[in-house]
Amino acid sequence: MVLEGRLLFTAVTSLTCLGFLLIGYDNGLMGGLVNSTAFKTSFNSPSPTITGLIVAIYEVGCFAGSVAVSLFGEQLGRKKSIGIGVLIMIVGALLQATAYSRSHMIVARIVSGVGMGFINSTVPVFQAEFSPKASRGLYVCMQLSTLNFGIFLAYWIDYAFTQSHIASFTWRVPCILQCIFLLPMLLLLLIVPETPRWLASHAPPSQSLSVLTRLHEYHRTSEEISALHASIVQNAEYEKSLGAGSWKDLLRNDDIQSQRRFLIACAIQAFQQLGGINALIYYSNTLFSTSLGFSDHLSALMSGFLQTWFFIASFIPWFLIDRIGRRPLLLSCISVMSAIMVVQTGLIYNVQNKTSIANGCGIGAAVMLFLFEGAFTIGFQATVWVYPSEILPLRLRQRGSGVSTACNWIFNYMIVQITPPALNNIGYKTYIIFAVLNACWVPIIYLFFPETKGLELEDVDSLFAKGGSLERLNEGSAEEVGRLAESPVEKV
């Protein structure tokens, strides 16, 4: 079956959306199960330390999978990397659903994490390398809406099972439901081609041209397709001439500033985790009960409402990211996130010290959690998965994306591990840490993160080219790229 035009692009987008939906589902899955009666009975009432290990060890697996992609992903290709991840995750889902001991579940979580590392490192690159420049951000926003839908599904599925039943199937069924997303991904991988940009670097030029023709023939002339293909191949040859592509090139500041671009890709992934979002996603139940004093049932219900709002708010950046751009969304929304955490610190202080306004502050603090997740999904989340794929050079894209995603998972692990003891030991002061960290990101992003809106992936090199080196390769660069390259803020 040979797909062409809109049908081909729909298949590509469906594949990547399923990948992101799986990321969200797995992020939200275990947090709603580990405190259930059935889970505790099955695993002999594990201590908080063991419970935290079962939840957080998944991130270690994701980290390992992302590192593996950075080592082997460029040679394997985008399709094979995703396929390997899907197969590993199917094994992991089966192991989780059949677990009867703590060690069995821990191993199962690690296996699932390794598979997720392969998928999570590759699907943003896969989508970016297929997407048209004018709407690349929109398609990534669609993926993020499906990610948030996955979190939404996990919370409500967990709630439905754990509130009504006490048998072990209440946690086994949610675990095996991962396969509902994994099996269609395998089918889609059979009918979509490898990305034209990977083929330009690793296969005869005719293969890349064939995929571009299938993708664009319905709305572009053959001359336009040939020009795009020539630009992609030319850019790949130029990067190859620089030697870009090896591990040492990630840290070498060559003519297209590969080192700086790699550090930007890693930084934005680390920033999103250190900003505190997964403290809310993983432990929203705990935050509502420990910080705000809600009952267990009300906390579970409020957590479900919070993740429902997270999903709904993710539609807002659909209309903004390719109009306003990446930088304005990042700068404005991270500033709002920092301000919210400052307010949250004061509100939680009153709640925990049971002042005369504690009840009103508890309501206000709950509202702040909703506002924080809304600001995050509009500004930070909408950008963090598209930006590394845009900013990295072609020959470093898979390797750099793997390492930047590994940064995401290792900092995710850190936040998941430190949040419960932080809430227990320093209480309301936990929130001021996130406020300060988010405030630190604003000047860094303003000074060092260029705008990539509306550019072909090959044109991003012009933002970083030293001394007109890229212009010597391709003097016919787009007028918009020239304008951006001359901007003192956007030129890096």
XYZ file of C-alpha atoms in Angstrom:
492
model
C 0.000 0.000 0.000
C 1.601 3.260 -1.175
C 0.281 6.354 0.587
C 0.554 9.782 -1.012
C -0.289 13.400 -0.259
C -2.620 14.195 2.606
C -3.228 10.510 3.298
C 0.504 9.931 3.814
C 0.864 12.950 6.064
C -2.219 11.875 8.052
C -0.651 8.455 8.606
C 2.620 10.046 9.785
C 0.793 12.395 12.138
C -1.402 9.570 13.466
C 1.703 7.499 14.230
C 3.420 10.310 16.114
C 0.222 11.288 17.933
C -0.197 7.702 19.152
C 3.393 7.850 20.385
C 2.688 10.995 22.376
C -0.621 9.624 23.665
C 1.351 6.665 25.000
C 3.822 9.019 26.714
C 0.952 10.756 28.496
C -0.831 7.535 29.418
C 2.322 6.050 30.948
C 3.100 9.280 32.818
C -0.330 9.267 34.456
C -0.777 5.509 34.831
C 1.066 4.416 37.956
C 0.389 7.478 40.121
C -3.305 6.566 40.351
C -2.681 2.862 41.025
C 0.015 2.616 43.692
C -2.236 3.885 46.496
C -5.152 1.600 45.642
C -6.158 -1.237 47.958
C -5.726 -3.847 45.216
C -2.182 -2.731 44.373
C -1.121 -2.689 48.031
C -2.602 -6.149 48.559
C -0.885 -7.584 45.488
C 2.519 -6.283 46.580
C 2.202 -6.726 50.373
C 1.724 -3.049 51.250
C 5.026 -1.665 49.937
C 6.654 1.122 51.940
C 6.634 4.684 50.570
C 10.255 4.162 49.488
C 9.411 1.037 47.461
C 6.283 2.687 46.076
C 8.367 5.661 44.972
C 10.875 3.285 43.387
C 8.147 1.483 41.423
C 6.879 4.810 40.083
C 10.226 6.505 39.441
C 12.279 3.573 38.094
C 10.322 3.961 34.844
C 12.201 7.240 34.245
C 15.518 5.418 34.610
C 14.405 3.021 31.863
C 13.361 5.983 29.692
C 16.772 7.547 30.263
C 18.509 4.316 29.214
C 16.326 4.039 26.098
C 17.056 7.646 25.124
C 20.802 7.085 25.538
C 20.522 3.951 23.364
C 18.823 6.013 20.644
C 21.596 8.603 20.805
C 24.116 5.782 20.292
C 22.389 3.766 17.569
C 19.379 5.765 16.350
C 21.100 7.602 13.500
C 22.297 4.337 11.988
C 18.954 2.581 12.539
C 16.795 5.360 11.122
C 13.636 6.965 12.482
C 11.216 4.139 11.594
C 13.310 1.315 13.006
C 13.970 3.253 16.223
C 10.238 3.750 16.784
C 9.507 0.110 15.874
C 12.064 -1.217 18.358
C 10.569 0.993 21.051
C 7.039 -0.249 20.332
C 8.072 -3.920 20.535
C 9.936 -3.362 23.817
C 6.933 -1.539 25.277
C 4.567 -4.376 24.361
C 6.826 -6.728 26.335
C 6.892 -4.218 29.201
C 3.101 -3.872 29.257
C 2.686 -7.646 29.408
C 5.244 -7.901 32.211
C 3.496 -5.176 34.228
C 0.044 -6.693 33.792
C 1.272 -10.132 34.926
C 3.448 -8.988 37.849
C 3.062 -10.840 41.157
C 6.105 -9.552 43.033
C 7.771 -6.207 43.629
C 10.933 -7.195 41.748
C 8.815 -8.383 38.793
C 7.025 -5.024 38.658
C 10.276 -3.054 38.969
C 11.837 -4.981 36.073
C 8.639 -4.508 34.039
C 8.718 -0.759 34.656
C 12.345 -0.555 33.513
C 11.573 -2.520 30.330
C 8.622 -0.248 29.509
C 10.801 2.779 30.177
C 13.499 1.626 27.752
C 10.870 1.242 25.025
C 9.456 4.670 25.814
C 12.939 6.177 25.580
C 13.208 4.909 21.988
C 9.746 6.248 21.078
C 9.990 9.561 22.926
C 13.395 10.410 21.421
C 12.320 9.700 17.856
C 8.676 10.647 17.220
C 9.273 14.443 17.500
C 12.091 14.141 14.957
C 9.949 11.930 12.710
C 7.127 14.488 12.706
C 9.398 17.510 12.275
C 11.175 15.981 9.275
C 7.869 15.396 7.489
C 6.039 18.604 8.439
C 5.753 21.735 6.266
C 7.597 24.722 7.721
C 4.508 26.972 8.003
C 2.594 24.580 10.276
C 5.286 22.432 11.896
C 4.502 23.854 15.329
C 0.784 23.144 14.886
C 1.375 19.464 14.232
C 3.591 19.148 17.294
C 0.857 20.892 19.328
C -1.549 18.237 18.085
C 0.821 15.612 19.419
C 0.967 17.356 22.781
C -2.810 17.466 22.989
C -2.798 13.697 22.525
C -0.091 13.442 25.223
C -2.341 15.342 27.620
C -5.281 13.225 26.502
C -3.216 10.195 27.510
C -2.712 11.656 30.998
C -6.433 12.445 31.120
C -7.312 8.868 30.119
C -4.938 7.337 32.655
C -6.279 9.355 35.574
C -9.920 8.624 34.845
C -9.336 4.951 34.005
C -7.410 4.588 37.280
C -10.179 6.406 39.136
C -12.927 4.225 37.618
C -11.178 0.971 38.475
C -9.695 1.790 41.876
C -12.786 3.474 43.331
C -15.128 0.608 42.482
C -13.174 -2.634 42.840
C -10.527 -4.227 45.070
C -9.425 -7.246 42.985
C -6.020 -7.194 41.257
C -7.561 -6.610 37.829
C -8.134 -3.004 38.927
C -4.448 -2.276 38.260
C -3.678 -5.068 35.763
C -6.217 -3.907 33.162
C -4.958 -0.290 33.045
C -1.425 -1.659 32.546
C -2.320 -3.900 29.602
C -4.405 -1.144 27.963
C -1.128 0.361 26.741
C -1.299 -2.204 23.922
C -4.370 -0.418 22.512
C -1.987 2.339 21.383
C 1.032 0.156 20.616
C -0.529 -2.266 18.131
C -1.871 0.463 15.778
C 1.600 2.034 15.825
C 3.062 -1.215 14.497
C 0.518 -1.252 11.660
C 1.237 2.373 10.740
C 4.984 1.713 10.686
C 4.354 -0.847 7.925
C 2.814 1.731 5.585
C 4.746 4.975 6.186
C 8.185 5.588 4.608
C 11.407 6.694 6.258
C 11.773 10.483 6.533
C 13.154 12.236 3.413
C 15.786 14.043 5.465
C 17.208 10.846 6.963
C 17.221 9.273 3.500
C 19.126 12.299 2.151
C 21.993 11.490 4.526
C 21.925 7.690 4.416
C 20.497 6.539 1.068
C 20.708 7.357 -2.655
C 19.190 10.801 -3.441
C 16.432 9.206 -5.520
C 14.868 7.652 -2.404
C 14.591 10.999 -0.646
C 13.150 12.603 -3.791
C 10.608 9.784 -4.114
C 9.273 10.375 -0.579
C 9.148 14.154 -1.076
C 7.234 13.654 -4.335
C 4.708 11.339 -2.644
C 4.299 13.870 0.147
C 4.037 17.130 -1.831
C 2.966 16.304 -5.395
C -0.674 17.231 -4.740
C 0.115 20.867 -3.864
C 3.602 21.650 -5.240
C 5.066 21.696 -8.736
C 7.826 19.272 -9.678
C 10.247 22.236 -9.810
C 9.417 23.230 -6.237
C 9.834 19.655 -5.033
C 13.179 19.362 -6.836
C 14.346 22.640 -5.301
C 13.373 21.468 -1.802
C 15.119 18.141 -2.415
C 18.250 19.905 -3.657
C 18.276 22.099 -0.541
C 17.952 19.072 1.760
C 20.691 17.092 -0.031
C 22.953 20.136 -0.233
C 22.547 20.818 3.460
C 23.270 17.169 4.292
C 26.430 17.259 2.169
C 27.557 20.496 3.800
C 27.099 19.085 7.303
C 28.927 15.935 6.222
C 31.810 18.095 4.968
C 32.056 19.633 8.437
C 32.170 16.170 9.948
C 28.964 16.870 11.923
C 27.459 13.628 13.163
C 29.902 12.031 15.592
C 29.802 12.243 19.390
C 32.651 14.734 19.489
C 30.742 16.980 17.085
C 28.018 17.486 19.691
C 30.581 19.419 21.721
C 32.458 21.050 18.848
C 31.575 24.641 18.004
C 31.945 24.327 14.227
C 30.826 26.697 11.476
C 27.150 25.975 12.243
C 27.651 26.064 16.051
C 26.654 22.437 16.681
C 27.770 22.604 20.304
C 25.597 25.609 21.127
C 22.604 24.090 19.375
C 23.053 20.823 21.267
C 23.239 22.669 24.597
C 20.072 24.620 23.760
C 18.223 21.372 22.966
C 19.312 19.811 26.276
C 18.631 22.977 28.263
C 15.011 23.378 27.193
C 14.267 19.765 28.132
C 15.909 20.178 31.549
C 14.150 23.500 32.130
C 10.660 22.023 31.661
C 11.274 19.356 34.311
C 12.987 21.637 36.825
C 10.048 24.023 36.486
C 7.960 21.557 38.509
C 5.333 20.311 36.081
C 5.757 16.604 36.828
C 5.568 17.263 40.546
C 1.970 18.257 39.731
C 1.228 15.468 37.220
C 2.667 12.599 39.259
C 1.697 13.863 42.690
C -1.397 16.010 42.160
C -3.259 13.579 44.413
C -0.616 14.057 47.110
C -0.579 17.831 46.644
C -4.329 18.085 47.136
C -4.240 15.860 50.232
C -0.942 16.857 51.882
C -0.716 20.547 51.003
C -4.419 21.399 50.906
C -5.891 18.864 53.354
C -8.499 17.417 50.970
C -9.943 13.941 51.638
C -8.542 10.997 49.647
C -11.677 10.726 47.508
C -11.845 14.483 46.828
C -8.107 14.564 46.080
C -8.495 11.794 43.491
C -11.464 13.601 41.949
C -9.653 16.959 41.855
C -6.611 15.287 40.262
C -8.863 13.994 37.492
C -10.347 17.469 36.962
C -6.841 18.976 36.910
C -5.672 16.634 34.161
C -8.912 17.198 32.237
C -8.136 20.928 32.263
C -4.548 20.128 31.197
C -5.941 18.365 28.133
C -8.430 21.139 27.265
C -5.821 23.905 27.671
C -3.468 22.118 25.264
C -5.703 23.161 22.349
C -4.942 26.866 22.929
C -1.386 26.833 21.475
C -2.710 25.242 18.272
C -3.702 28.753 17.232
C -0.627 30.536 18.603
C 2.643 28.685 18.048
C 2.966 29.279 14.279
C 1.534 32.812 14.510
C 3.190 34.231 17.623
C 6.295 32.034 17.530
C 8.237 29.930 20.024
C 10.093 32.647 21.945
C 7.100 34.837 22.905
C 5.154 31.805 24.166
C 8.107 30.560 26.195
C 8.981 33.916 27.735
C 5.456 34.969 28.653
C 4.192 31.656 30.005
C 7.306 30.797 32.020
C 7.081 34.233 33.628
C 3.459 33.468 34.549
C 4.478 30.060 35.951
C 7.065 31.700 38.192
C 4.565 34.274 39.445
C 1.999 31.548 40.162
C 4.494 29.617 42.287
C 5.283 32.767 44.290
C 1.565 33.214 45.020
C 1.226 29.489 45.729
C 3.955 29.690 48.376
C 1.999 32.271 50.329
C -1.290 30.411 49.983
C 0.152 27.064 51.121
C 1.853 28.808 54.064
C -1.562 29.924 55.327
C -3.081 26.472 54.761
C -0.313 24.593 56.553
C -0.207 27.022 59.472
C -4.036 27.003 59.761
C -4.413 30.765 59.818
C -7.788 32.484 59.896
C -7.877 32.614 56.077
C -6.701 29.010 55.580
C -9.929 27.794 53.945
C -9.974 30.560 51.376
C -6.261 30.085 50.711
C -6.860 26.358 50.154
C -9.363 27.154 47.422
C -6.980 29.708 45.945
C -4.095 27.214 46.011
C -6.204 24.669 44.125
C -6.947 27.322 41.501
C -3.213 28.083 41.217
C -2.493 24.456 40.299
C -4.972 24.747 37.425
C -3.441 28.042 36.270
C 0.098 26.631 36.458
C -0.746 23.634 34.269
C -2.557 25.916 31.822
C 0.449 28.253 31.491
C 2.784 25.295 31.101
C 0.854 23.620 28.290
C 0.316 26.886 26.382
C 3.916 28.091 26.472
C 6.398 25.502 27.635
C 4.919 22.184 26.578
C 3.876 23.524 23.181
C 7.502 24.390 22.412
C 9.687 21.912 24.242
C 9.137 18.960 21.890
C 9.323 20.834 18.576
C 12.264 23.079 19.423
C 15.103 20.509 19.799
C 14.165 18.850 16.490
C 14.197 22.253 14.792
C 17.372 23.582 16.375
C 19.671 20.551 15.898
C 21.652 20.026 12.646
C 20.424 17.175 10.449
C 23.339 14.793 11.052
C 23.179 15.405 14.814
C 19.389 15.466 15.053
C 18.797 11.878 16.160
C 21.845 11.740 18.431
C 21.189 15.163 19.917
C 17.467 14.486 20.302
C 18.287 11.263 22.143
C 20.593 13.032 24.592
C 18.194 15.957 25.116
C 15.345 13.512 25.768
C 17.618 11.662 28.206
C 18.056 14.993 30.011
C 14.265 15.273 30.180
C 13.902 11.831 31.761
C 16.765 12.061 34.246
C 15.513 15.403 35.568
C 11.991 13.964 35.556
C 13.304 11.133 37.751
C 14.933 13.621 40.081
C 11.748 15.673 40.496
C 9.620 12.553 41.043
C 12.048 11.345 43.707
C 12.480 14.595 45.646
C 8.904 15.913 45.603
C 7.414 13.695 48.386
C 10.265 14.281 50.881
C 10.310 17.981 49.993
C 6.588 18.305 50.741
C 7.060 16.422 54.016
C 10.201 18.237 55.182
C 9.948 21.819 53.962
C 6.246 22.047 53.056
C 5.258 25.340 51.459
C 8.904 26.256 50.759
C 8.930 23.608 48.007
C 6.920 25.947 45.800
C 9.353 28.869 46.093
C 12.093 26.629 44.675
C 10.051 26.147 41.513
C 9.291 29.880 41.410
C 12.994 30.780 41.489
C 13.962 28.158 38.916
C 11.305 29.302 36.434
C 12.405 32.926 36.912
C 15.977 31.892 36.027
C 14.906 30.425 32.690
C 13.483 33.706 31.350
C 16.741 35.663 30.780
C 18.512 32.545 29.463
C 15.806 31.950 26.857
C 15.665 35.649 25.951
C 19.416 35.842 25.321
C 20.259 32.486 23.748
C 17.189 30.846 22.173
C 16.487 32.030 18.575
C 13.101 32.028 16.864
C 12.483 29.143 14.428
C 8.912 29.905 13.356
C 8.286 29.564 9.616
C 11.732 28.219 8.688
C 12.595 25.061 6.813
C 14.775 22.832 8.992
C 17.661 23.446 6.577
C 17.270 27.223 6.955
C 17.858 27.058 10.715
C 21.560 26.531 9.948
C 21.628 30.114 8.648
C 20.712 31.409 12.108
C 23.906 29.890 13.485
C 26.292 30.038 10.500
C 29.592 31.775 11.229
C 31.025 34.296 8.821
C 28.610 33.540 6.006
C 29.843 29.962 5.673
C 26.414 28.628 4.846
C 25.737 31.446 2.414
C 28.780 30.333 0.430
C 27.126 26.942 0.168
C 23.713 28.270 -0.709
C 23.598 31.901 -1.740
C 19.931 31.649 -2.535
C 18.787 31.568 1.084
C 15.293 32.757 1.838
C 14.688 36.435 2.542
C 13.109 35.590 5.882
C 16.165 33.622 6.973
C 18.359 36.595 6.099
C 16.167 38.881 8.159
C 16.315 36.557 11.151
C 20.045 36.052 10.831
C 20.604 39.821 11.015
C 18.461 40.256 14.137
C 20.638 40.921 17.232
C 18.188 39.011 19.453
C 17.468 36.062 17.183
C 20.957 35.642 15.805
C 22.841 33.363 18.175
